[in-house]
């Protein structure tokens, strides 16, 4: 049996399994066969019931002497009792094995249990064969025929249960079938030759059945190792996929962090150049480059959002969100883009003032921004309109555009990642050559909308006609509706900010806290172009020293990179302790950091910094003097 175990292990190794896995599968298969054999109690039952029946039949025929048969019956009862004790002992050993963390028996234990079964099988065969010797004298012809008929039944039953383990089966067959075959000619002298022939044919049939049973067991074992090998392959593929996903997420985060810094510097330099430029011929080129920079920033946002949504690491923060606030924020964000393209960007709010839903503000804003950005991408003239309507007890946000539209056969594909409609190559022409084809055709924005909507349990869709425009919509369920108070509380600040977009240059003192020298230099240059008096510090300690030397500024803008503090919010709090009346704000793209800062009560500006958004806030600070945060 040891050689068969080695062969099985070799076969398993050929299936791509390690030798340890091969040995484990083989050991468990052998243990199951032994347990199946031990669960059969037919041997003991036959040993208790058949011998007294033979004794009664023998005595009824007047056969003598009777005492050999009585001794055989006693011996069978003792053997059956020993079998019961053996089964109880094995069950106890197996129960102890099952309590182990890894219930895999050793090869030595399996070989020992198999030897026990082989010994009992051989003993059982000899005990049954002794009936021929004990009834040799005095038995009637009818009794002898009944004995052989019962023996054939015992052999058939034993073959069914013992054949899966060849060593046990042949131990029983040799000690039971061979004596029955050899004694047939003398035990039944009148039909001896015929009985021998019949027993040979019967033995061949039994052997064929035994080989078939063994082959079936081997097939089951082969299927088990195939399933295990497939499970190992699936697990390996899953691990590789998870590692690849983790590496992709790490790469996207690292690339975003490294690439955003020069991108932000580029945006600041472009804004500064645009503000100082007096050449109308250069103004359009600067506007086009600035539009490409915004598109690249949107692409980075989409990549990061899609990565977080696919990995399941995006944590939702549900709260009442006024829809009007988000729509007006989108108009403020994309007004410069629409103005450059000659497209009117409008917002139509419902007459009711309670248009608010219970959702994640960050995800909702990103979804609306992506839809507006997508609408402007495919609209060269006309308008893009943001509306909010009551529909079947729910709030539906719609983004209408008068762009080139989408074919009916592609409406169900536009929300797939990296999918670009067949009319995408006409975008640059429709925008008069102002669009950047590479930047404006990433195919990620709508995928982020779809994944975000699924994450929030929000319905989404699109209607469109080629050449007439499109309407993308998001619909929050009715049970997500919230009251008017939340709407009014958050909408008014946005209205004030929107009204301040065209305000005159502000006059305020601002301290920029940023350890990134290229970024801080360009940010300071941009802010000075807005009329601000800007000083730069690289650490919280330098900021406090600046307070002592120049006095407290009107506002403190802290980026997410400092020399002496890893926790920028903690550093911002420590700095503001030295100037309690100074307005503090955070400059970052880290979603978790943004939420934490908002919870702490700080204003947050996303990167790349939008000059008009900052202008609207600083205009209030410059007009009111120093305000508490």
XYZ file of C-alpha atoms in Angstrom:
629
model
C 0.000 0.000 0.000
C 2.949 2.303 0.568
C 3.884 2.035 -3.106
C 0.346 2.951 -4.145
C 0.527 6.004 -1.876
C 3.769 7.083 -3.545
C 2.175 6.614 -6.954
C -0.830 8.678 -5.939
C 1.428 11.428 -4.639
C 3.376 11.390 -7.925
C 0.130 11.681 -9.904
C -0.996 14.608 -7.759
C 2.347 16.312 -8.249
C 1.883 15.907 -12.011
C -1.386 17.815 -11.666
C 0.524 20.856 -10.468
C 0.169 20.234 -6.727
C 2.999 20.395 -4.251
C 4.161 17.138 -2.603
C 2.661 18.319 0.699
C -0.761 18.871 -0.876
C -0.500 15.519 -2.676
C 0.281 13.682 0.552
C -2.555 15.479 2.375
C -5.168 14.578 -0.257
C -4.026 10.940 -0.361
C -4.093 10.656 3.444
C -7.589 12.100 3.705
C -8.870 9.812 0.944
C -7.471 6.724 2.679
C -8.903 7.847 6.007
C -12.368 8.279 4.484
C -12.249 4.749 3.044
C -11.248 3.285 6.403
C -13.984 5.224 8.180
C -16.525 4.050 5.607
C -15.435 0.462 6.181
C -15.610 0.859 9.954
C -19.139 2.278 9.769
C -20.518 -0.968 8.307
C -21.898 -3.236 11.007
C -23.112 -6.059 8.716
C -20.213 -8.382 9.643
C -21.077 -8.361 13.344
C -24.792 -8.665 12.624
C -24.196 -11.700 10.418
C -21.886 -13.241 13.035
C -24.634 -12.944 15.674
C -27.621 -14.108 13.583
C -26.444 -16.635 10.979
C -24.607 -19.145 13.277
C -27.685 -19.896 15.465
C -29.747 -20.330 12.302
C -27.220 -22.864 11.011
C -27.219 -24.640 14.392
C -31.022 -24.908 14.398
C -31.089 -26.206 10.811
C -28.318 -28.685 11.592
C -30.104 -30.023 14.676
C -33.480 -30.154 12.848
C -31.974 -32.495 10.249
C -30.947 -34.926 13.000
C -27.287 -34.454 12.286
C -24.703 -35.449 14.877
C -22.493 -34.502 16.596
C -23.772 -30.974 17.363
C -21.039 -29.727 19.691
C -18.539 -28.679 16.944
C -21.156 -26.390 15.482
C -21.972 -25.010 18.928
C -18.277 -24.232 19.524
C -18.141 -22.496 16.115
C -21.131 -20.369 17.104
C -19.418 -19.342 20.366
C -16.247 -18.490 18.445
C -18.218 -16.336 15.996
C -19.850 -14.449 18.869
C -16.460 -13.789 20.456
C -15.093 -12.619 17.107
C -18.071 -10.295 16.577
C -17.584 -8.837 20.063
C -13.906 -8.226 19.307
C -14.920 -6.480 16.079
C -17.234 -4.165 18.001
C -14.466 -3.313 20.459
C -12.054 -2.656 17.580
C -14.511 -0.281 15.924
C -15.017 1.587 19.204
C -11.249 1.963 19.630
C -10.754 3.245 16.106
C -13.643 5.708 16.487
C -12.012 7.069 19.637
C -8.688 7.521 17.836
C -10.400 9.305 14.948
C -12.324 11.589 17.303
C -9.022 12.620 18.882
C -7.600 13.226 15.426
C -10.579 15.436 14.506
C -9.837 17.775 17.437
C -6.488 18.749 15.925
C -6.090 22.000 14.019
C -5.084 20.051 10.898
C -6.788 16.608 11.119
C -4.504 14.828 8.637
C -3.270 11.384 9.793
C 0.311 10.308 9.243
C 1.205 7.556 6.809
C 2.297 5.343 9.706
C -1.092 5.728 11.424
C -2.953 4.918 8.210
C -0.804 1.851 7.572
C -1.409 0.683 11.146
C -5.196 1.036 10.889
C -5.183 -0.740 7.539
C -3.206 -3.656 8.985
C -5.815 -3.955 11.736
C -8.629 -4.185 9.168
C -6.646 -6.677 7.080
C -6.058 -8.877 10.116
C -9.725 -8.824 11.081
C -10.752 -9.506 7.479
C -8.463 -12.545 7.329
C -9.755 -13.745 10.703
C -13.344 -13.277 9.568
C -12.706 -15.357 6.430
C -11.148 -18.184 8.462
C -13.996 -18.143 11.001
C -16.591 -18.531 8.259
C -14.548 -21.263 6.576
C -14.449 -23.247 9.853
C -18.179 -23.943 9.357
C -17.265 -26.391 6.568
C -14.988 -28.308 8.912
C -17.439 -28.255 11.829
C -20.294 -29.595 9.703
C -18.271 -32.040 7.595
C -19.713 -35.123 9.320
C -23.417 -35.686 9.723
C -24.721 -32.705 7.693
C -27.548 -33.392 5.265
C -27.366 -32.528 1.577
C -29.873 -29.730 2.002
C -27.816 -28.211 4.820
C -24.640 -28.315 2.696
C -26.399 -26.552 -0.208
C -27.736 -23.868 2.148
C -24.217 -23.334 3.542
C -22.791 -22.644 0.079
C -25.680 -20.364 -0.825
C -25.118 -18.337 2.344
C -21.362 -18.273 1.690
C -21.985 -16.832 -1.791
C -24.112 -14.099 -0.232
C -21.449 -13.336 2.405
C -18.787 -13.101 -0.313
C -20.932 -10.750 -2.414
C -21.627 -8.518 0.598
C -17.969 -8.443 1.626
C -16.884 -7.584 -1.911
C -19.177 -4.558 -1.964
C -17.683 -3.105 1.217
C -14.055 -4.297 1.085
C -13.195 -3.884 -2.617
C -12.214 -0.160 -2.344
C -9.279 -1.254 -0.123
C -7.540 -4.094 -2.034
C -5.322 -5.226 0.845
C -8.326 -5.768 3.109
C -10.409 -7.387 0.362
C -7.759 -9.922 -0.656
C -7.103 -10.797 2.995
C -10.741 -11.815 3.301
C -11.011 -13.449 -0.148
C -7.967 -15.691 0.330
C -9.102 -17.042 3.709
C -12.774 -17.375 2.721
C -13.154 -18.004 -1.009
C -10.202 -20.388 -1.496
C -11.281 -22.826 1.275
C -14.842 -22.718 -0.059
C -13.605 -23.490 -3.590
C -11.185 -26.260 -2.574
C -13.694 -27.973 -0.272
C -16.578 -27.955 -2.790
C -15.633 -31.274 -4.444
C -15.612 -33.136 -1.092
C -18.328 -31.159 0.724
C -20.803 -31.821 -2.119
C -19.497 -35.062 -3.636
C -22.520 -35.692 -5.876
C -22.236 -32.356 -7.733
C -18.635 -31.526 -6.812
C -17.306 -30.872 -10.311
C -20.285 -28.689 -11.196
C -19.960 -26.718 -7.957
C -16.273 -26.077 -8.630
C -17.056 -24.731 -12.101
C -19.891 -22.568 -10.768
C -17.725 -21.246 -7.954
C -14.942 -20.388 -10.408
C -17.395 -18.441 -12.574
C -18.810 -16.799 -9.486
C -15.335 -15.898 -8.263
C -14.498 -14.322 -11.608
C -17.705 -12.271 -11.403
C -16.890 -11.194 -7.856
C -13.306 -10.268 -8.860
C -14.614 -8.247 -11.813
C -16.991 -6.412 -9.482
C -14.147 -5.767 -7.048
C -11.931 -4.309 -9.793
C -14.818 -2.118 -11.000
C -15.402 -0.819 -7.482
C -11.722 -0.062 -7.064
C -11.615 1.709 -10.427
C -14.615 3.832 -9.383
C -12.833 4.823 -6.182
C -9.735 5.789 -8.145
C -11.826 7.914 -10.486
C -13.358 9.674 -7.501
C -9.875 10.257 -6.105
C -8.672 11.609 -9.451
C -11.640 13.996 -9.611
C -10.905 15.138 -6.076
C -7.318 15.982 -6.906
C -8.458 17.755 -10.069
C -10.865 19.831 -7.997
C -8.123 20.567 -5.506
C -5.662 21.488 -8.255
C -8.290 23.768 -9.785
C -8.962 25.315 -6.370
C -5.221 25.919 -5.938
C -5.053 27.542 -9.376
C -8.099 29.706 -8.612
C -6.611 30.727 -5.275
C -3.313 31.559 -6.938
C -5.068 33.557 -9.641
C -7.100 35.354 -6.978
C -3.967 36.216 -5.014
C -2.273 37.460 -8.172
C -5.328 39.529 -9.074
C -5.506 41.023 -5.575
C -1.792 41.798 -5.656
C -2.132 43.322 -9.106
C -5.073 45.413 -7.921
C -3.132 46.549 -4.857
C -0.137 47.420 -7.016
C -2.391 49.292 -9.439
C -3.971 51.258 -6.616
C -0.560 52.037 -5.180
C 0.705 53.100 -8.583
C -2.304 55.339 -9.179
C -1.912 56.960 -5.770
C 1.822 57.428 -6.188
C 1.492 58.639 -9.778
C -1.286 61.011 -8.810
C 0.759 62.448 -5.955
C 3.901 62.826 -8.072
C 2.209 64.072 -11.235
C -0.229 66.433 -9.577
C 2.544 68.632 -8.225
C 3.916 69.630 -11.644
C 0.343 69.763 -12.951
C -0.638 72.170 -10.183
C 2.428 74.273 -10.837
C 1.494 74.329 -14.512
C -2.024 75.480 -13.663
C -0.740 78.241 -11.408
C 1.732 79.456 -14.032
C -0.956 79.437 -16.721
C -3.347 81.423 -14.549
C -0.620 83.919 -13.726
C 0.311 84.223 -17.401
C -3.325 84.655 -18.383
C -3.821 87.423 -15.812
C -0.695 89.279 -16.932
C -1.119 88.669 -20.639
C -2.179 91.598 -22.817
C -1.689 89.900 -26.182
C -5.029 88.741 -27.622
C -3.253 86.312 -29.923
C -1.688 84.483 -26.976
C -4.852 84.573 -24.832
C -6.614 81.849 -26.812
C -3.567 79.557 -26.679
C -3.303 80.038 -22.920
C -6.999 79.296 -22.538
C -6.636 76.078 -24.560
C -3.651 74.912 -22.500
C -5.520 75.747 -19.314
C -8.485 73.682 -20.511
C -6.168 70.731 -21.138
C -4.770 71.118 -17.640
C -8.267 70.966 -16.181
C -9.030 67.888 -18.264
C -5.914 66.168 -16.974
C -6.916 66.986 -13.423
C -10.373 65.521 -14.015
C -8.740 62.422 -15.458
C -6.607 61.980 -12.333
C -9.692 62.356 -10.159
C -11.560 59.773 -12.239
C -8.694 57.291 -12.049
C -8.412 57.604 -8.288
C -12.166 57.454 -7.716
C -12.542 54.422 -9.995
C -9.666 52.681 -8.216
C -11.182 53.294 -4.764
C -14.628 52.185 -5.914
C -13.328 48.966 -7.475
C -11.190 48.085 -4.458
C -14.027 48.810 -2.004
C -11.834 51.108 0.106
C -14.058 54.155 -0.334
C -15.844 54.836 2.939
C -19.211 56.576 2.676
C -20.168 59.472 4.916
C -23.922 59.924 4.631
C -25.375 63.336 5.468
C -28.130 65.724 4.314
C -26.949 67.384 1.102
C -28.788 70.292 -0.579
C -29.000 69.568 -4.287
C -28.932 73.274 -5.154
C -25.587 73.642 -3.382
C -24.017 70.928 -5.535
C -25.465 72.304 -8.785
C -24.309 75.844 -8.038
C -20.907 74.481 -7.066
C -20.730 72.731 -10.453
C -21.642 75.979 -12.239
C -18.931 77.836 -10.342
C -16.395 75.100 -11.121
C -17.056 74.890 -14.864
C -18.094 78.473 -15.635
C -14.612 79.359 -16.982
C -14.627 76.299 -19.260
C -18.093 77.072 -20.586
C -17.144 80.711 -21.126
C -14.069 79.754 -23.119
C -16.121 77.405 -25.320
C -18.894 79.925 -25.825
C -21.440 77.651 -24.133
C -24.036 78.919 -21.699
C -23.971 77.032 -18.381
C -27.283 77.334 -16.547
C -28.748 75.999 -13.303
C -32.519 75.649 -12.840
C -33.547 74.890 -9.258
C -37.034 73.819 -8.186
C -39.399 76.368 -6.699
C -39.561 74.364 -3.514
C -36.666 75.064 -1.190
C -36.325 71.563 0.273
C -34.492 69.858 -2.615
C -32.048 67.858 -0.515
C -31.121 64.210 -0.190
C -29.333 62.010 2.310
C -26.125 60.907 0.603
C -22.347 61.179 0.485
C -21.473 64.752 -0.466
C -18.091 63.943 -1.987
C -19.430 61.206 -4.245
C -22.497 63.228 -5.249
C -20.371 66.230 -6.150
C -17.974 64.083 -8.170
C -20.875 62.467 -10.059
C -22.438 65.816 -10.980
C -19.045 67.305 -11.888
C -18.288 64.381 -14.178
C -21.644 64.721 -15.936
C -21.141 68.464 -16.464
C -17.586 67.912 -17.662
C -18.812 65.246 -20.078
C -21.571 67.542 -21.382
C -19.131 70.391 -22.023
C -16.758 68.004 -23.740
C -19.319 67.224 -26.444
C -21.006 70.633 -26.731
C -19.555 73.273 -29.065
C -22.455 75.730 -29.005
C -25.751 76.235 -27.260
C -26.056 75.452 -23.583
C -25.578 72.955 -20.778
C -28.376 73.064 -18.231
C -28.443 71.523 -14.759
C -31.915 70.883 -13.410
C -33.470 69.278 -10.351
C -36.993 67.884 -10.603
C -39.390 65.936 -8.465
C -40.108 62.614 -10.171
C -42.366 59.950 -8.634
C -41.599 61.058 -5.111
C -37.836 61.197 -5.725
C -35.366 63.904 -6.711
C -33.896 63.614 -10.194
C -30.809 65.621 -11.208
C -30.546 66.124 -14.970
C -27.691 67.482 -17.074
C -28.968 68.598 -20.484
C -26.700 69.577 -23.348
C -27.133 70.643 -26.970
C -24.110 68.663 -28.146
C -23.596 66.049 -30.819
C -25.618 63.345 -29.031
C -25.208 59.550 -28.819
C -26.544 56.821 -31.094
C -29.328 54.589 -29.762
C -27.161 51.471 -30.147
C -24.523 52.923 -27.812
C -26.655 54.231 -24.957
C -26.195 51.063 -22.908
C -22.396 51.157 -23.294
C -21.435 54.729 -22.426
C -21.153 53.995 -18.684
C -18.538 51.267 -19.236
C -14.954 52.067 -18.261
C -12.744 53.272 -21.152
C -15.637 53.117 -23.612
C -15.752 55.901 -26.179
C -18.752 56.447 -28.408
C -18.177 56.209 -32.155
C -18.861 59.929 -32.468
C -15.885 60.685 -30.209
C -13.588 61.427 -33.132
C -15.909 64.289 -34.110
C -15.480 66.035 -30.762
C -12.433 68.043 -31.716
C -14.028 69.187 -34.937
C -17.267 70.094 -33.157
C -15.331 72.252 -30.704
C -13.505 74.080 -33.454
C -10.187 72.422 -32.742
C -10.119 73.633 -29.140
C -10.311 70.200 -27.501
C -7.482 67.938 -26.712
C -8.407 64.561 -28.070
C -6.237 62.594 -25.734
C -7.307 64.369 -22.622
C -10.940 64.577 -23.535
C -11.450 60.934 -24.438
C -10.352 58.954 -21.390
C -13.698 57.189 -21.045
C -13.513 57.186 -17.238
C -15.860 59.963 -16.111
C -19.131 58.156 -16.846
C -17.727 54.900 -15.439
C -17.076 56.714 -12.155
C -20.647 58.017 -12.237
C -22.016 54.491 -12.723
C -19.856 52.904 -10.005
C -20.627 55.718 -7.565
C -24.358 55.425 -8.234
C -24.218 51.677 -7.610
C -22.297 52.263 -4.392
C -24.929 54.755 -3.199
C -27.922 52.789 -4.460
C -28.858 55.592 -6.850
C -30.534 55.132 -10.232
C -28.849 56.615 -13.290
C -29.390 56.737 -17.023
C -29.219 58.685 -20.270
C -31.472 59.753 -23.137
C -29.946 61.085 -26.320
C -30.489 61.761 -30.034
C -27.733 62.197 -32.571
C -27.297 65.825 -33.482
C -29.786 67.005 -30.845
C -27.970 66.539 -27.550
C -28.164 64.313 -24.477
C -29.653 64.206 -21.013
C -27.846 62.307 -18.253
C -29.725 61.869 -14.995
C -29.304 60.696 -11.401
C -32.275 59.843 -9.208
C -32.197 59.499 -5.443
C -34.868 57.291 -3.831
C -37.790 58.920 -2.068
C -36.701 57.721 1.372
C -33.477 59.727 0.978
C -35.347 63.064 1.060
C -34.499 65.487 3.871
C -36.062 68.700 5.095
C -35.836 72.355 4.178
C -33.571 73.335 7.046
C -30.602 71.421 5.700
C -31.133 73.011 2.296
C -31.240 76.555 3.607
C -28.308 76.036 5.974
C -25.891 75.004 3.219
C -27.198 76.834 0.157
C -26.772 80.437 1.290
C -22.971 80.324 1.614
C -22.771 78.999 -1.949
C -24.990 81.763 -3.235
C -22.767 84.330 -1.516
C -19.690 82.726 -3.026
C -21.257 82.703 -6.492
C -22.098 86.372 -6.223
C -18.497 87.162 -5.368
C -17.006 85.622 -8.513
C -16.739 88.931 -10.301
C -15.627 90.970 -7.300
C -12.715 93.368 -7.541
C -9.213 92.253 -6.518
C -9.063 91.585 -2.811
C -6.688 93.229 -0.369
C -5.793 90.727 2.334
C -2.708 89.277 3.966
C -2.266 85.519 3.562
C 0.331 83.088 4.896
C 0.897 80.034 2.711
C 2.171 77.035 4.687
C 3.698 74.513 2.247
C 6.934 72.516 2.206
C 6.727 71.922 -1.552
C 8.841 74.807 -2.856
C 7.885 74.702 -6.587
C 4.202 74.461 -5.765
C 4.312 77.122 -3.062
C 6.207 79.523 -5.343
C 3.650 79.226 -8.136
C 0.734 79.383 -5.703
C 2.147 82.537 -4.125
C 2.642 84.083 -7.568
C -0.956 83.331 -8.487
C -2.323 84.697 -5.212
C -0.310 87.877 -5.564
C -1.891 88.290 -8.967
C -5.253 88.345 -7.198
C -4.058 91.325 -5.139
C -3.076 89.399 -2.008
C -0.094 90.076 0.210
C 1.389 86.545 0.395
C 4.134 85.171 2.603
C 5.366 81.554 2.531
C 6.445 79.274 5.396
C 7.690 75.693 5.085
C 6.828 74.501 8.611
C 4.606 75.256 11.582
C 7.606 76.607 13.469
C 8.387 79.021 10.634
C 4.721 80.094 10.567
C 4.800 80.991 14.276
C 8.062 82.877 13.740
C 6.426 84.775 10.857
C 3.566 85.769 13.193
C 6.051 87.195 15.651
C 7.939 89.117 12.983
C 5.185 90.380 10.665
C 2.031 89.993 12.721
C -0.926 87.690 12.150
C -2.303 87.522 8.576
C -5.970 87.621 7.587
C -5.932 83.971 6.462
C -3.694 80.910 6.669
C -3.667 78.463 3.744
C -2.021 75.169 4.762
C -1.020 72.561 2.169
C -0.720 68.819 2.902
C 3.085 68.855 3.022
C 5.046 70.277 5.965
C 8.616 69.906 7.117
C 8.029 69.396 10.825
C 4.589 67.739 11.012
C 3.107 64.693 9.305
C -0.368 65.567 10.597
C -1.124 68.860 8.851
C -4.457 69.404 10.628
C -2.747 69.090 13.994
C -0.080 71.513 12.776
C -2.747 73.941 11.555
C -4.427 73.855 14.967
C -1.148 74.548 16.758
C -0.352 77.486 14.486
C -3.820 79.008 14.849
C -3.491 78.863 18.645
C -0.975 81.734 18.269
C -3.501 83.799 16.266
C -7.070 82.877 17.290
C -8.739 85.351 14.931
C -7.085 84.077 11.750
C -9.103 82.138 9.181
C -7.586 78.717 8.527
C -8.048 76.634 5.362
C -6.561 73.398 4.040
C -5.219 72.785 0.531
C -5.311 69.041 -0.326
C -6.716 66.358 -2.599
C -6.736 63.622 0.036
C -10.412 62.657 0.486
C -9.929 61.388 4.038
C -7.992 64.509 4.977
C -10.671 66.704 3.397
C -13.426 65.050 5.424
C -11.463 65.287 8.632
C -10.726 68.983 8.040
C -14.392 69.686 7.285
C -15.383 67.871 10.486
C -12.938 70.073 12.385
C -14.578 73.175 10.883
C -11.884 74.223 8.400
C -12.428 75.342 4.838
C -10.937 72.987 2.241
C -9.677 73.848 -1.250
C -9.070 70.977 -3.673
C -6.045 70.834 -5.950
C -5.366 72.207 -8.459
C -6.410 75.424 -6.810
C -9.220 77.245 -8.610
C -8.405 80.979 -8.452
C -12.028 82.093 -8.706
C -13.151 79.834 -5.888
C -10.377 81.164 -3.680
C -11.165 84.697 -4.840
C -14.782 84.403 -3.676
C -13.767 83.354 -0.169
C -10.861 85.754 0.229
C -13.030 88.647 -0.947
C -15.171 88.143 2.139
C -12.087 87.924 4.360
C -10.537 91.033 2.813
C -13.769 92.943 3.075
C -14.503 91.998 6.633
C -11.031 92.078 8.001
C -9.957 89.253 10.229
C -12.707 86.727 10.875
C -12.877 83.754 13.116
C -12.697 80.462 11.427
